[in-house]
XYZ file of N, CA, C and O in Angstrom:
680
model
N 7.676 -27.301 13.476
C 8.074 -26.247 13.964
C 6.540 -25.628 14.951
O 5.533 -26.031 14.436
N 7.049 -24.933 15.836
C 5.910 -24.195 16.621
C 6.133 -22.638 16.301
O 7.153 -22.038 15.955
N 4.900 -22.109 16.210
C 4.687 -20.563 15.919
C 4.503 -20.125 17.199
O 3.725 -20.262 18.087
N 5.498 -18.955 17.617
C 5.168 -18.360 18.934
C 4.796 -16.767 18.444
O 5.545 -16.082 17.407
N 4.076 -15.916 19.037
C 3.760 -14.584 18.890
C 4.066 -14.019 20.311
O 3.620 -14.321 21.228
N 5.291 -13.003 20.064
C 5.690 -12.471 20.986
C 5.289 -10.772 21.338
O 5.074 -10.295 20.162
N 4.719 -10.417 22.515
C 4.457 -9.026 22.621
C 5.383 -8.429 23.482
O 5.835 -8.993 24.436
N 5.975 -7.376 22.934
C 7.254 -6.677 23.890
C 7.074 -5.258 23.928
O 6.386 -4.659 23.080
N 7.144 -4.908 25.214
C 6.727 -3.598 25.529
C 8.072 -2.922 26.578
O 8.420 -3.766 27.303
N 8.534 -2.020 26.317
C 9.491 -1.278 27.440
C 9.908 -0.010 27.157
O 9.467 0.688 26.023
N 10.598 0.636 28.101
C 10.951 2.161 27.712
C 12.304 2.107 26.678
O 12.945 1.190 26.626
N 12.038 2.782 25.490
C 12.574 2.788 24.201
C 14.217 3.161 24.735
O 14.416 4.232 25.596
N 14.974 2.587 24.203
C 16.685 2.856 24.151
C 17.282 1.853 23.015
O 16.661 0.711 22.462
N 18.472 2.041 22.553
C 19.038 1.464 21.667
C 19.215 -0.116 21.862
O 19.401 -0.311 23.328
N 19.145 -0.885 20.940
C 19.660 -2.525 21.464
C 18.434 -3.250 21.709
O 18.620 -4.378 21.878
N 17.225 -2.592 21.792
C 16.071 -3.571 22.233
C 15.628 -4.875 21.159
O 15.557 -6.024 21.764
N 15.564 -4.295 20.147
C 15.258 -5.387 19.181
C 16.364 -6.471 18.727
O 16.160 -7.643 18.821
N 17.822 -5.853 19.048
C 18.917 -6.711 18.797
C 18.937 -7.734 20.092
O 19.289 -8.948 19.726
N 18.503 -7.334 21.495
C 18.494 -8.315 22.406
C 17.422 -9.305 22.050
O 17.787 -10.504 22.557
N 16.415 -9.001 21.686
C 15.274 -10.023 21.431
C 15.924 -10.985 20.362
O 15.542 -12.078 20.133
N 16.174 -10.129 19.343
C 16.531 -11.202 18.004
C 17.787 -12.249 18.490
O 17.888 -13.358 17.914
N 18.613 -11.782 19.298
C 19.813 -12.692 19.736
C 19.210 -14.027 20.342
O 19.897 -14.849 20.198
N 18.436 -13.641 21.258
C 17.922 -14.759 21.941
C 17.019 -15.624 20.823
O 16.972 -16.932 20.981
N 16.263 -15.204 20.172
C 15.660 -16.109 19.279
C 16.499 -16.934 18.152
O 16.268 -18.184 18.168
N 17.769 -16.084 17.909
C 18.698 -16.915 16.994
C 19.505 -17.897 18.007
O 19.519 -19.321 17.419
N 19.678 -17.455 19.092
C 20.225 -18.669 19.876
C 19.461 -19.778 20.453
O 20.271 -20.784 20.605
N 18.155 -19.847 20.129
C 17.489 -20.920 20.312
C 16.918 -21.538 19.050
O 16.042 -22.429 19.158
N 17.649 -21.204 18.053
C 17.326 -21.839 16.819
C 15.925 -21.356 16.092
O 15.217 -21.858 15.021
N 15.600 -20.084 16.650
C 14.131 -19.657 16.142
C 14.405 -18.771 14.712
O 15.600 -18.425 14.331
N 13.150 -18.723 14.106
C 13.353 -17.688 12.895
C 12.241 -16.652 13.147
O 10.998 -16.913 13.375
N 12.770 -15.299 12.987
C 12.241 -14.383 12.956
C 11.055 -14.093 11.927
O 11.738 -13.890 10.749
N 9.926 -14.369 11.857
C 9.002 -14.148 10.581
C 8.390 -12.937 10.082
O 8.909 -12.539 9.013
N 7.581 -12.489 11.006
C 6.926 -11.203 10.931
C 7.083 -10.360 12.113
O 6.724 -10.906 13.184
N 7.034 -9.133 11.823
C 6.801 -8.346 13.141
C 6.403 -6.932 12.704
O 6.472 -6.400 11.473
N 5.794 -6.078 13.763
C 5.311 -4.636 13.643
C 6.067 -3.969 14.938
O 5.644 -4.280 15.979
N 6.811 -3.139 14.777
C 7.680 -2.708 15.934
C 7.478 -0.942 15.966
O 7.516 -0.782 14.683
N 7.459 -0.429 17.009
C 7.421 0.953 16.826
C 7.642 1.666 18.240
O 7.703 1.017 19.561
N 8.212 3.209 18.217
C 8.701 3.779 19.241
C 7.293 4.666 19.298
O 6.887 5.315 18.390
N 6.554 4.797 20.371
C 5.436 5.711 20.736
C 5.607 6.387 22.141
O 5.533 5.531 23.062
N 5.697 7.751 22.208
C 5.687 8.293 23.340
C 6.920 8.114 24.130
O 6.455 8.074 25.385
N 7.997 7.632 23.699
C 8.932 7.300 24.654
C 9.106 5.692 24.972
O 9.836 5.158 25.518
N 8.099 5.110 24.692
C 8.018 3.423 24.688
C 8.189 2.814 23.663
O 7.866 3.124 22.545
N 8.695 1.666 23.742
C 8.904 0.757 22.550
C 7.917 -0.419 22.846
O 7.644 -1.058 23.752
N 7.243 -0.463 21.622
C 6.284 -1.823 21.540
C 6.208 -2.666 20.228
O 6.804 -2.003 19.280
N 5.883 -3.780 20.415
C 5.987 -4.837 19.269
C 5.327 -5.902 19.345
O 5.030 -6.307 20.308
N 5.044 -6.550 18.103
C 4.494 -8.009 18.307
C 5.269 -8.484 16.997
O 5.601 -7.892 15.849
N 5.888 -9.784 17.414
C 6.922 -10.628 16.551
C 6.268 -11.954 16.527
O 5.877 -12.617 17.559
N 6.405 -12.457 15.453
C 6.098 -13.819 15.037
C 7.447 -14.662 14.853
O 8.214 -14.208 13.952
N 7.494 -15.666 15.656
C 8.872 -16.597 15.635
C 8.394 -17.748 15.492
O 7.539 -18.368 15.836
N 9.041 -18.578 14.457
C 9.212 -20.051 14.316
C 10.049 -20.701 15.266
O 11.278 -20.265 14.916
N 9.957 -21.771 15.709
C 11.058 -22.450 16.505
C 10.669 -24.030 16.673
O 9.352 -24.405 16.563
N 11.868 -24.682 16.872
C 11.642 -26.272 16.749
C 10.862 -26.257 17.992
O 10.859 -25.785 19.180
N 9.622 -27.417 17.983
C 8.706 -27.607 18.977
C 9.631 -27.899 20.473
O 9.396 -27.309 21.520
N 10.584 -28.648 20.320
C 11.375 -28.959 21.507
C 12.277 -27.864 22.238
O 13.046 -28.069 23.202
N 12.228 -26.839 21.382
C 13.169 -25.558 21.784
C 12.359 -24.396 22.318
O 12.797 -23.317 22.999
N 10.899 -24.678 22.011
C 9.817 -23.652 22.528
C 10.074 -23.122 23.853
O 10.069 -21.894 24.224
N 9.936 -23.868 24.749
C 9.996 -23.631 26.168
C 11.242 -23.080 26.803
O 11.396 -22.036 27.164
N 12.573 -23.412 26.084
C 13.899 -22.810 26.411
C 13.827 -21.448 26.101
O 14.377 -20.561 26.662
N 13.171 -21.159 24.642
C 13.291 -19.763 24.267
C 12.267 -18.874 24.851
O 12.578 -17.792 25.268
N 11.174 -19.531 25.177
C 10.260 -18.919 26.192
C 10.871 -18.297 27.505
O 10.890 -17.349 28.227
N 11.547 -19.100 28.073
C 12.129 -18.885 29.369
C 13.479 -18.124 29.165
O 13.475 -16.989 30.204
N 14.267 -17.922 28.223
C 15.034 -17.024 28.016
C 14.504 -15.633 27.512
O 15.254 -14.682 27.942
N 13.418 -15.527 26.916
C 12.669 -14.368 26.721
C 12.189 -13.737 28.336
O 12.577 -12.378 28.321
N 12.229 -14.520 29.189
C 11.665 -14.053 30.514
C 12.898 -13.216 30.869
O 12.707 -12.477 31.889
N 14.027 -13.562 30.663
C 15.288 -13.178 31.253
C 15.563 -11.626 30.971
O 16.415 -10.828 31.333
N 14.699 -11.029 29.940
C 14.507 -9.550 29.633
C 13.814 -8.793 30.578
O 13.955 -7.878 30.286
N 13.029 -9.457 31.441
C 12.306 -8.605 32.448
C 13.096 -7.432 33.290
O 14.300 -7.704 33.163
N 12.636 -6.218 33.264
C 13.379 -5.339 33.827
C 13.825 -4.207 32.628
O 13.914 -3.045 32.894
N 14.101 -5.101 31.264
C 14.255 -4.337 30.204
C 13.045 -4.000 29.494
O 12.605 -3.154 28.924
N 12.496 -5.181 28.994
C 11.549 -5.544 28.121
C 10.640 -6.413 28.874
O 10.778 -7.469 29.380
N 9.084 -6.171 28.904
C 7.990 -7.019 29.206
C 7.884 -7.770 28.014
O 7.138 -7.285 27.007
N 8.093 -9.196 28.042
C 7.768 -9.953 27.043
C 6.728 -10.959 27.111
O 6.624 -11.741 28.252
N 5.658 -11.019 26.618
C 4.562 -11.834 26.695
C 4.435 -13.083 25.426
O 4.732 -12.555 24.320
N 4.537 -14.126 25.803
C 4.823 -15.134 24.758
C 3.230 -15.935 24.559
O 2.818 -16.518 25.487
N 2.879 -16.019 23.346
C 1.409 -16.882 22.784
C 1.901 -17.901 21.765
O 2.889 -17.340 21.032
N 1.421 -18.973 22.099
C 1.528 -20.074 20.872
C 0.525 -19.648 19.708
O -0.850 -19.389 19.915
N 0.901 -19.721 18.634
C 0.215 -19.405 17.543
C -0.274 -20.577 16.806
O 0.089 -21.740 17.298
N -1.449 -20.510 15.981
C -1.854 -21.632 15.518
C -0.846 -22.336 14.524
O -0.073 -21.749 14.072
N -1.018 -23.691 14.494
C -0.052 -24.473 13.892
C 0.317 -24.013 12.369
O 1.270 -24.134 11.537
N -0.902 -23.609 11.703
C -0.912 -23.303 10.189
C -1.068 -21.759 10.125
O -1.612 -21.525 8.840
N -1.091 -20.991 10.977
C -1.269 -19.616 10.821
C -2.695 -19.257 10.687
O -3.416 -20.267 11.247
N -3.240 -18.055 10.435
C -4.760 -18.020 10.369
C -5.375 -18.316 9.156
O -4.496 -18.230 7.973
N -6.175 -18.932 8.911
C -6.836 -19.534 7.699
C -6.966 -18.155 6.872
O -7.759 -17.238 7.589
N -6.919 -18.105 5.570
C -7.365 -17.005 4.703
C -9.006 -17.124 4.430
O -9.235 -17.974 4.093
N -9.337 -16.039 4.478
C -10.681 -15.808 4.196
C -10.801 -15.666 2.826
O -9.681 -15.192 2.384
N -11.998 -15.658 2.174
C -12.164 -15.265 0.754
C -11.642 -13.891 0.194
O -11.030 -14.090 -1.189
N -11.680 -12.954 1.096
C -11.342 -11.804 0.573
C -10.946 -10.797 1.668
O -11.132 -10.473 2.565
N -9.769 -10.083 1.196
C -9.301 -8.987 1.961
C -9.264 -7.648 1.103
O -8.828 -7.747 0.020
N -9.547 -6.543 1.902
C -9.580 -5.257 1.451
C -8.724 -4.505 2.437
O -8.611 -4.562 3.718
N -8.260 -3.206 1.890
C -7.543 -2.290 2.819
C -8.231 -0.994 2.695
O -8.821 -0.388 1.973
N -8.782 -0.481 3.802
C -9.313 0.901 3.919
C -8.389 1.919 4.271
O -7.310 1.729 5.343
N -8.216 2.857 3.784
C -7.476 4.172 3.999
C -8.496 5.179 4.409
O -9.463 5.496 4.157
N -8.226 5.609 5.799
C -9.102 6.698 6.515
C -8.231 8.134 6.740
O -7.037 7.946 7.351
N -9.039 9.226 6.514
C -8.151 10.168 6.853
C -9.087 11.536 7.022
O -10.571 11.429 6.837
N -8.861 12.372 8.145
C -9.760 13.162 8.545
C -9.176 13.928 9.803
O -7.940 13.695 10.084
N -9.925 15.177 10.238
C -9.318 15.851 11.343
C -9.521 15.173 12.457
O -10.472 14.271 12.428
N -8.334 15.142 13.189
C -8.216 14.285 14.397
C -9.278 14.629 15.369
O -9.883 16.087 15.681
N -9.740 13.543 16.047
C -10.785 13.540 17.151
C -11.004 12.282 17.761
O -10.618 11.604 17.308
N -11.378 12.447 19.143
C -11.390 11.076 20.049
C -12.575 10.556 19.291
O -13.658 10.995 18.714
N -12.488 9.047 19.144
C -13.698 8.293 18.913
C -13.759 7.915 17.504
O -14.478 6.988 16.946
N -12.610 8.192 16.390
C -12.618 7.715 15.054
C -12.410 6.087 14.884
O -12.968 5.357 14.397
N -11.478 5.786 15.870
C -11.015 4.279 15.880
C -12.225 3.544 16.277
O -12.663 2.549 15.874
N -12.976 3.917 17.467
C -13.968 3.509 17.960
C -15.000 2.951 16.934
O -15.611 2.298 16.867
N -15.379 4.247 16.118
C -16.415 4.198 15.097
C -16.110 3.372 14.272
O -17.228 2.490 13.834
N -15.051 3.580 13.679
C -14.671 2.561 12.412
C -14.665 1.064 12.995
O -15.296 0.244 12.084
N -13.642 0.849 14.047
C -13.775 -0.567 14.250
C -15.186 -1.283 14.756
O -15.438 -2.406 14.719
N -16.013 -0.343 15.445
C -17.206 -0.820 15.871
C -18.212 -1.347 14.502
O -19.058 -2.450 14.603
N -17.873 -0.571 13.542
C -18.809 -0.826 12.435
C -18.075 -1.673 11.843
O -18.994 -2.893 11.146
N -16.796 -2.286 11.792
C -16.301 -3.789 11.086
C -16.747 -4.654 11.798
O -17.121 -5.681 11.333
N -16.803 -4.547 13.225
C -16.968 -5.767 14.085
C -18.518 -6.175 13.878
O -18.797 -7.269 13.919
N -19.217 -5.148 13.925
C -20.822 -5.354 13.826
C -21.193 -6.259 12.659
O -22.065 -6.972 12.523
N -20.145 -6.184 11.159
C -20.518 -6.851 10.124
C -19.634 -8.212 10.002
O -19.412 -8.738 9.297
N -19.001 -8.483 11.337
C -18.120 -9.544 11.407
C -16.908 -9.597 10.779
O -16.197 -10.738 10.543
N -16.604 -8.194 10.376
C -15.025 -8.053 9.517
C -13.964 -8.212 10.511
O -14.255 -7.692 11.643
N -13.220 -8.739 10.087
C -11.854 -8.870 10.973
C -10.647 -8.514 10.566
O -10.403 -8.024 9.311
N -10.091 -7.545 11.529
C -8.937 -6.865 11.127
C -7.537 -7.530 11.335
O -7.409 -8.155 12.063
N -6.996 -7.444 9.917
C -5.671 -8.242 10.012
C -4.370 -7.394 10.212
O -3.599 -7.952 10.943
N -4.643 -6.035 9.955
C -3.658 -5.308 10.152
C -4.124 -3.776 10.359
O -5.103 -3.500 9.519
N -3.667 -3.006 11.376
C -4.082 -1.598 11.399
C -3.103 -0.783 11.763
O -2.354 -1.241 12.926
N -2.694 0.244 11.109
C -1.531 1.172 11.285
C -2.380 2.843 11.605
O -3.230 2.957 10.622
N -2.252 3.218 12.598
C -2.836 4.873 12.517
C -1.469 5.719 13.160
O -0.537 5.492 13.628
N -1.811 7.035 12.631
C -0.976 8.053 13.130
C -1.735 9.466 13.083
O -2.748 9.562 12.365
N -1.171 10.390 13.829
C -1.707 11.664 13.464
C -0.442 12.592 13.307
O 0.529 12.128 13.664
N -0.823 13.700 12.608
C 0.139 14.527 12.058
C -0.226 15.931 12.085
O -1.467 16.349 11.863
N 0.797 16.988 11.925
C -0.064 18.145 11.888
C -0.708 18.624 10.541
O 0.053 18.010 9.466
N -1.488 19.091 10.495
C -2.034 19.663 9.419
C -1.777 20.939 8.657
O -1.995 21.645 9.340
N -0.779 20.685 7.695
C -0.201 21.840 7.315
C -0.737 22.889 6.678
O -0.623 24.114 7.703
N -1.893 22.836 5.994
C -2.562 24.058 5.490
C -3.642 24.503 6.423
O -3.897 25.659 6.545
N -4.550 23.556 7.202
C -5.393 23.879 8.082
C -5.303 24.098 9.490
O -6.040 24.482 10.077
N -4.198 23.751 9.839
C -3.869 23.531 11.513
C -4.469 22.531 11.745
O -5.111 21.965 11.146
N -4.269 22.390 13.194
C -4.685 21.185 13.865
C -4.048 19.915 13.675
O -2.863 19.968 13.358
N -4.716 18.822 14.082
C -4.108 17.486 13.836
C -4.796 16.812 12.828
O -6.373 16.867 12.889
N -4.105 16.094 11.720
C -4.896 15.336 11.086
C -4.901 13.585 11.429
O -3.579 13.106 11.666
N -5.848 12.894 11.428
C -5.654 11.072 11.791
C -5.915 10.582 10.321
O -6.453 11.130 9.582
N -4.789 9.628 10.531
C -4.764 8.686 9.210
C -4.284 7.583 9.473
O -3.859 7.439 10.688
N -5.222 6.472 9.193
C -5.319 4.910 9.323
C -5.224 4.032 8.042
O -5.815 4.664 6.914
N -4.784 2.950 8.155
C -4.579 2.156 7.200
C -5.064 0.717 7.693
O -4.425 0.288 8.503
N -6.347 0.026 7.561
C -6.827 -0.878 7.990
C -6.871 -1.997 6.892
O -7.619 -1.833 5.979
N -6.365 -3.049 7.008
C -6.534 -4.328 6.046
C -7.506 -5.120 7.003
O -7.314 -5.491 8.105
N -8.600 -5.481 6.216
C -9.629 -6.478 6.915
C -9.933 -7.602 6.077
O -9.517 -7.531 4.861
N -10.413 -8.710 6.796
C -10.788 -10.085 6.113
C -12.223 -10.039 6.026
O -12.719 -9.891 7.104
N -12.783 -10.098 4.881
C -14.329 -10.431 4.687
C -14.795 -11.896 4.895
O -13.983 -12.423 4.395
N -15.542 -12.140 5.888
C -15.753 -13.522 6.230
C -17.071 -14.053 4.862
O -17.582 -12.985 4.458
N -17.507 -15.032 5.129
C -18.504 -15.432 4.236
C -19.669 -14.767 4.683
O -19.936 -14.664 5.970
N -20.491 -14.285 3.615
C -21.843 -13.664 3.968
C -21.656 -11.964 3.910
O -22.713 -11.489 3.870
N -20.246 -11.484 4.041
C -20.328 -10.117 4.104
C -19.981 -9.515 2.782
O -19.057 -10.016 1.831
N -20.997 -8.993 2.164
C -20.841 -8.422 0.761
C -20.104 -7.079 0.808
O -20.226 -6.069 1.605
N -19.006 -7.100 -0.121
C -18.147 -5.683 -0.052
C -19.020 -4.211 -0.268
O -18.650 -3.404 0.258
N -20.016 -4.481 -1.380
C -20.982 -3.422 -1.419
C -21.651 -2.904 0.050
O -21.832 -1.870 -0.059
N -21.939 -3.950 0.698
C -22.680 -3.900 1.727
C -21.781 -2.675 2.845
O -22.050 -2.038 3.550
N -20.608 -3.501 2.843
C -19.490 -2.662 3.878
C -19.204 -1.365 3.289
O -19.106 -0.345 3.965
N -19.053 -1.196 1.829
C -18.830 0.205 1.447
C -19.975 1.193 1.664
O -19.664 2.097 2.302
N -21.245 0.523 1.763
C -22.365 1.660 1.925
C -22.354 1.957 3.497
O -22.354 2.999 3.845
N -22.065 0.983 4.185
C -22.048 1.333 5.724
C -20.641 2.222 5.966
O -21.087 3.254 6.777
N -19.596 2.175 5.298
C -18.289 3.114 5.689
C -18.544 4.313 5.024
O -18.366 5.315 5.766
N -19.245 4.365 3.995
C -19.627 5.772 3.572
C -20.583 6.608 4.157
O -20.323 7.717 4.528
N -21.460 5.785 4.655
C -22.564 6.540 5.908
C -21.848 6.827 7.179
O -21.830 8.113 7.370
N -21.005 5.838 7.448
C -20.204 6.592 9.065
C -19.217 7.419 8.404
O -19.037 8.445 9.238
N -18.530 7.476 7.227
C -17.263 8.351 6.880
C -18.340 9.803 6.986
O -17.520 10.933 7.565
N -19.229 10.073 6.456
C -20.327 11.208 6.412
C -20.648 11.453 7.732
O -20.472 12.955 8.150
N -20.704 10.945 8.582
C -21.111 10.963 10.012
C -20.133 11.645 10.928
O -20.183 12.560 11.516
N -18.929 10.938 10.802
C -17.665 11.266 11.551
C -16.938 12.021 10.927
O -15.858 12.243 11.436
N -17.223 12.599 9.774
C -16.388 13.723 9.032
C -14.928 13.320 8.732
O -13.961 13.937 8.868
N -15.009 12.057 7.765
C -13.689 11.550 7.449
C -13.691 11.071 6.224
O -14.817 10.686 5.575
N -12.822 10.878 5.448
C -12.502 10.278 4.208
C -12.233 8.587 4.234
O -11.263 8.731 4.833
N -13.009 7.790 3.805
C -12.710 6.336 3.668
C -12.561 5.799 2.501
O -13.575 6.101 1.629
N -11.335 5.370 1.972
C -11.396 4.721 0.406
C -11.096 3.257 0.643
O -10.413 2.993 1.677
N -11.460 2.528 -0.232
C -11.354 0.972 -0.274
C -10.456 0.624 -1.384
O -10.599 1.443 -2.609
N -9.568 -0.210 -1.125
C -8.765 -0.854 -2.049
C -8.875 -2.291 -2.091
O -8.405 -2.680 -1.235
N -8.990 -2.924 -3.040
C -8.922 -4.295 -3.215
C -7.713 -4.919 -3.356
O -6.827 -4.619 -3.938
């Protein structure tokens, strides 16, 4: 089996996911993992699909047929997926929304060689205080040599500086 990673983007409307799923199924593919969302009237997603190696090119060609409705980019995944690192943790970030929070947090992680596995962010109305509230959930993989205590210390320092709360869950 070959693993393909699809990125899909287009104007949101009913039936977009179904059209991709129909093509994957018609080519004997299996929809493995996905993250899909409507954001500001656009639909975007990333989908992991497994398919027999001899059918991968036909699947790729069929997905190109969605042009005009969806922009689909196909990447070949690694044969065994990503290697698991010794330790993963999830960071929850919450604070008053302002520009730069994602840049600051991800820069601190990158500087320590920490890899982001999954990240989800959103802004919502802050009911009691007014304004906007920023929330993120970030699952990271710690590589060899990165100590959790050092990462916690760095994130606590950064959280105080940019005025957000960061909590860690193993």
